[in-house]
XYZ file of C-alpha atoms in Angstrom:
307
model
C 227.072 185.003 -154.343
C 229.977 187.829 -153.993
C 231.082 188.576 -150.526
C 230.353 192.133 -149.378
C 233.650 194.399 -148.964
C 234.528 196.433 -146.492
C 237.381 199.431 -147.301
C 238.320 200.883 -144.002
C 241.147 203.288 -143.794
C 244.031 202.110 -141.091
C 247.324 204.328 -141.356
C 249.081 201.056 -139.400
C 252.641 203.054 -140.513
C 251.900 205.993 -141.530
C 252.360 208.850 -138.823
C 248.758 209.279 -137.801
C 248.837 212.087 -135.422
C 249.034 214.690 -138.880
C 246.917 212.464 -141.017
C 244.546 214.318 -143.635
C 242.424 211.762 -144.549
C 240.393 209.004 -141.861
C 236.852 208.290 -143.663
C 235.386 206.047 -141.312
C 236.460 206.438 -137.566
C 236.473 202.371 -136.206
C 240.327 202.712 -137.086
C 242.513 203.113 -133.766
C 245.483 205.735 -135.715
C 248.958 205.365 -133.988
C 250.210 208.795 -132.812
C 253.096 208.862 -134.966
C 254.691 206.309 -137.614
C 257.583 205.024 -135.033
C 257.533 201.365 -134.888
C 257.085 198.643 -131.964
C 260.356 197.367 -131.244
C 259.746 195.581 -127.698
C 257.364 192.487 -127.866
C 257.233 191.922 -124.742
C 255.625 195.582 -123.939
C 251.348 196.159 -123.974
C 252.057 198.600 -127.300
C 252.773 195.289 -129.181
C 249.019 195.079 -128.891
C 247.517 197.958 -130.832
C 250.614 200.371 -130.833
C 250.894 203.537 -128.852
C 248.161 204.501 -127.456
C 245.838 202.262 -129.234
C 244.502 201.068 -125.587
C 241.942 203.388 -126.281
C 238.762 203.129 -128.044
C 237.538 205.521 -130.609
C 234.013 207.244 -131.886
C 231.972 203.841 -133.782
C 232.469 200.496 -135.324
C 232.234 199.322 -138.322
C 229.881 196.489 -139.407
C 230.767 193.693 -141.193
C 229.109 190.642 -142.497
C 230.982 187.489 -141.454
C 231.946 185.364 -144.766
C 232.855 189.415 -146.337
C 235.753 190.914 -146.699
C 237.669 193.714 -144.810
C 239.843 195.689 -146.968
C 242.423 197.509 -144.808
C 245.167 200.227 -146.179
C 248.130 201.175 -144.757
C 250.564 203.604 -146.268
C 254.071 205.540 -144.445
C 253.568 208.816 -145.435
C 251.254 211.870 -144.651
C 248.419 212.150 -146.589
C 249.923 209.435 -149.474
C 247.634 207.524 -151.317
C 249.295 207.949 -154.415
C 249.892 204.908 -156.135
C 253.027 206.037 -157.696
C 254.575 205.748 -154.482
C 255.422 202.330 -152.138
C 252.937 202.438 -149.682
C 255.409 200.964 -147.362
C 258.830 202.140 -148.654
C 262.687 201.469 -147.695
C 262.761 198.042 -148.307
C 260.808 196.968 -145.006
C 260.383 194.056 -146.182
C 257.874 191.513 -144.164
C 254.818 189.528 -143.703
C 251.196 190.687 -143.067
C 249.233 189.713 -140.619
C 245.798 190.373 -139.345
C 244.211 188.786 -136.022
C 240.862 188.952 -134.471
C 239.616 188.967 -130.627
C 236.243 188.605 -129.301
C 235.704 191.380 -126.834
C 232.538 192.673 -125.363
C 232.422 196.080 -126.850
C 234.647 197.061 -129.199
C 235.092 200.988 -128.293
C 236.349 199.830 -124.969
C 238.388 196.782 -125.236
C 242.171 197.530 -124.468
C 243.453 194.582 -126.713
C 244.156 192.301 -123.461
C 241.797 189.454 -124.523
C 242.816 186.738 -126.486
C 243.944 186.971 -130.245
C 243.557 184.745 -132.939
C 245.284 184.949 -136.571
C 242.744 184.940 -139.801
C 245.698 186.072 -142.673
C 249.012 186.371 -143.349
C 251.230 187.298 -146.564
C 254.493 186.072 -145.378
C 257.235 184.956 -147.575
C 258.119 182.498 -150.455
C 261.670 181.856 -151.629
C 262.985 183.255 -155.908
C 266.054 181.400 -155.407
C 267.670 184.867 -154.824
C 270.954 185.311 -152.857
C 269.335 187.412 -150.950
C 266.625 187.484 -149.169
C 265.344 190.743 -149.844
C 264.642 190.169 -153.331
C 261.976 187.058 -152.443
C 258.571 187.604 -152.831
C 256.920 189.002 -148.872
C 253.491 190.114 -147.942
C 254.588 194.436 -148.197
C 255.580 193.579 -151.783
C 252.108 192.532 -152.578
C 250.708 195.131 -150.113
C 252.669 197.513 -152.020
C 251.334 196.409 -155.820
C 248.079 196.906 -154.350
C 248.699 200.555 -153.470
C 248.521 199.940 -149.417
C 245.468 198.135 -149.852
C 244.809 194.490 -148.427
C 241.745 192.637 -148.443
C 241.223 190.014 -145.373
C 238.325 187.341 -145.721
C 236.791 187.617 -142.711
C 235.666 183.372 -141.261
C 232.172 183.078 -142.118
C 231.919 180.806 -139.245
C 232.606 183.250 -136.258
C 230.237 183.858 -133.832
C 228.564 187.462 -134.742
C 229.752 190.538 -131.967
C 231.843 193.014 -131.508
C 235.639 192.196 -132.312
C 239.274 193.994 -132.149
C 241.296 193.584 -135.596
C 244.659 194.338 -135.562
C 246.304 194.840 -138.800
C 250.128 194.246 -138.313
C 253.394 194.872 -140.874
C 256.836 193.094 -139.535
C 259.773 195.133 -141.400
C 262.991 192.844 -140.775
C 265.420 194.999 -142.908
C 266.853 195.973 -139.401
C 267.566 194.623 -136.077
C 265.564 194.412 -133.866
C 262.609 193.987 -136.270
C 260.480 197.048 -135.946
C 256.144 195.935 -136.053
C 253.587 198.499 -137.563
C 250.240 197.877 -136.218
C 247.022 199.278 -136.456
C 243.701 197.871 -133.969
C 240.177 198.351 -135.830
C 236.771 198.314 -133.680
C 234.177 195.989 -135.781
C 230.981 194.749 -135.366
C 230.547 191.223 -136.993
C 227.085 190.377 -138.423
C 225.778 186.697 -138.931
C 228.135 184.228 -138.447
C 227.834 180.573 -136.490
C 226.696 180.101 -133.137
C 230.252 177.165 -132.531
C 233.405 178.291 -130.031
C 235.657 180.805 -131.118
C 239.425 179.743 -132.274
C 241.910 179.046 -129.227
C 244.001 182.462 -129.620
C 247.320 183.759 -127.726
C 248.140 186.510 -126.045
C 249.783 190.439 -126.691
C 252.625 190.443 -125.210
C 253.571 187.146 -125.002
C 252.633 185.469 -128.883
C 255.965 186.988 -129.986
C 259.196 186.439 -128.084
C 262.311 188.741 -129.446
C 264.685 185.313 -130.158
C 261.496 184.072 -132.421
C 263.327 183.328 -136.223
C 260.291 185.347 -137.821
C 261.869 188.880 -135.873
C 265.584 188.156 -136.420
C 265.823 186.287 -139.854
C 268.406 188.077 -141.822
C 266.842 188.916 -145.605
C 269.895 190.169 -146.409
C 271.524 186.780 -146.805
C 269.725 184.298 -148.627
C 266.998 182.294 -146.737
C 265.781 178.839 -147.262
C 262.848 179.167 -144.956
C 261.050 181.491 -143.583
C 258.530 181.145 -140.649
C 256.491 184.244 -139.561
C 256.481 184.911 -135.822
C 253.051 184.322 -134.001
C 250.386 180.975 -133.979
C 249.012 179.596 -137.183
C 246.376 180.947 -139.004
C 242.924 179.389 -137.861
C 240.923 177.415 -139.897
C 238.565 179.336 -142.206
C 241.475 182.071 -142.637
C 243.098 183.103 -145.193
C 247.189 182.224 -145.796
C 248.179 184.065 -148.992
C 251.389 182.693 -150.936
C 254.075 185.844 -150.930
C 254.146 186.911 -154.533
C 250.234 186.973 -155.624
C 250.164 190.362 -155.979
C 246.821 191.956 -156.635
C 244.966 188.534 -156.938
C 241.272 190.367 -157.233
C 238.714 191.989 -155.107
C 238.060 195.192 -153.412
C 241.852 195.890 -153.296
C 242.300 197.166 -156.522
C 239.476 199.537 -156.783
C 238.266 200.405 -153.267
C 238.263 203.766 -151.937
C 238.353 203.824 -148.303
C 234.685 204.910 -146.440
C 232.709 203.760 -150.073
C 232.701 200.599 -150.205
C 228.912 199.036 -149.788
C 228.714 198.327 -146.515
C 230.671 201.421 -145.232
C 228.061 202.451 -142.516
C 228.516 202.646 -138.796
C 227.512 201.890 -136.365
C 227.913 205.132 -133.185
C 229.072 203.990 -130.197
C 227.000 205.680 -126.821
C 229.967 207.466 -125.282
C 229.553 208.889 -122.269
C 227.397 212.454 -121.804
C 224.499 210.326 -123.715
C 226.182 210.511 -127.533
C 224.709 208.620 -129.882
C 223.380 208.569 -133.124
C 225.215 209.902 -136.314
C 224.460 213.102 -135.504
C 225.534 213.361 -132.024
C 228.851 211.213 -132.131
C 231.967 212.122 -130.147
C 235.216 211.684 -130.048
C 237.461 209.877 -127.795
C 240.212 212.055 -126.169
C 243.441 212.184 -127.460
C 241.477 210.982 -130.916
C 241.519 213.360 -134.066
C 238.402 215.569 -135.082
C 238.904 217.489 -137.658
C 241.687 218.528 -140.287
C 242.173 218.787 -143.588
C 240.497 216.317 -145.442
C 239.040 214.703 -141.910
C 235.262 213.504 -142.684
C 234.588 211.968 -139.316
C 232.958 213.089 -136.295
C 233.829 217.115 -134.642
C 232.665 216.890 -131.144
C 234.998 215.218 -128.295
C 234.232 213.837 -125.318
C 233.157 215.282 -122.136
C 236.524 216.709 -120.514
C 238.036 217.470 -123.481
C 237.900 220.532 -126.496
C 239.290 220.009 -129.934
C 242.776 221.168 -131.106
C 241.936 223.709 -133.931
C 245.474 225.115 -133.973
C 246.945 222.738 -137.010
C 244.992 223.054 -140.370
C 245.854 219.202 -141.331
C 245.346 217.436 -137.735
C 242.428 218.381 -135.068
C 242.913 216.267 -131.505
C 240.638 216.211 -128.830
C 242.419 217.517 -125.585
């Protein structure tokens, strides 16, 4: 039986403060397209401002697939343009963290790696010319299929999707966290995890590799992918699945569980948006009511924010 797909739009690299399309509300979109370079700071968890929850959780079945989508330019989802341009080559990695409530978790709990597409040599004189996870993501119009391990216990999780760009030093890290509720699954123990900050060190070879020279080896930063996770050989391109055709917000399981928020909000018709998150703008289809104590600033036709 085919796995169920959930397509969610997360702009891990886009200037999200001017995003014009957030079709599902479980992504904690970053406030700008500036990279995180300090691996010892709390922003390494879910990007700047990512400790704040948003108004809903995206449900996905254990054993299903989440397709995340990443772009660098405001409002540009055209497959004629590279999703991550400027030769920002490096690995694409995805982590999960089991939490009591995905809408309230700040990312300080343990994380375990469930997906990695890193590097494969082409025998080139420059690492830039080798296969990289970012190149595969570009080939798939910014989409990355992330299988959810089938034996994970049901419950709330944060999903952390990350690109590491090695074209400059220090390495540039771009990430977005998503609020998920995983349904079904097993009853076993969770995989051992790591902390952010802590999982990466500034001197890690996976962050300091000179990709402008010949590479004989490359090991992505962080822990190994857990048993039941997915390791993709860089150079695979679009190997089939939702990443070729999925439109964010239109997957067969793309329904929403709206989080109960202060003030009694709940249900799809009465959801609320947390302070500093998007509440409107061109192309926006999410919740438009701001949490108590804030209001939706409509001064920008492209991006309205609760302030």
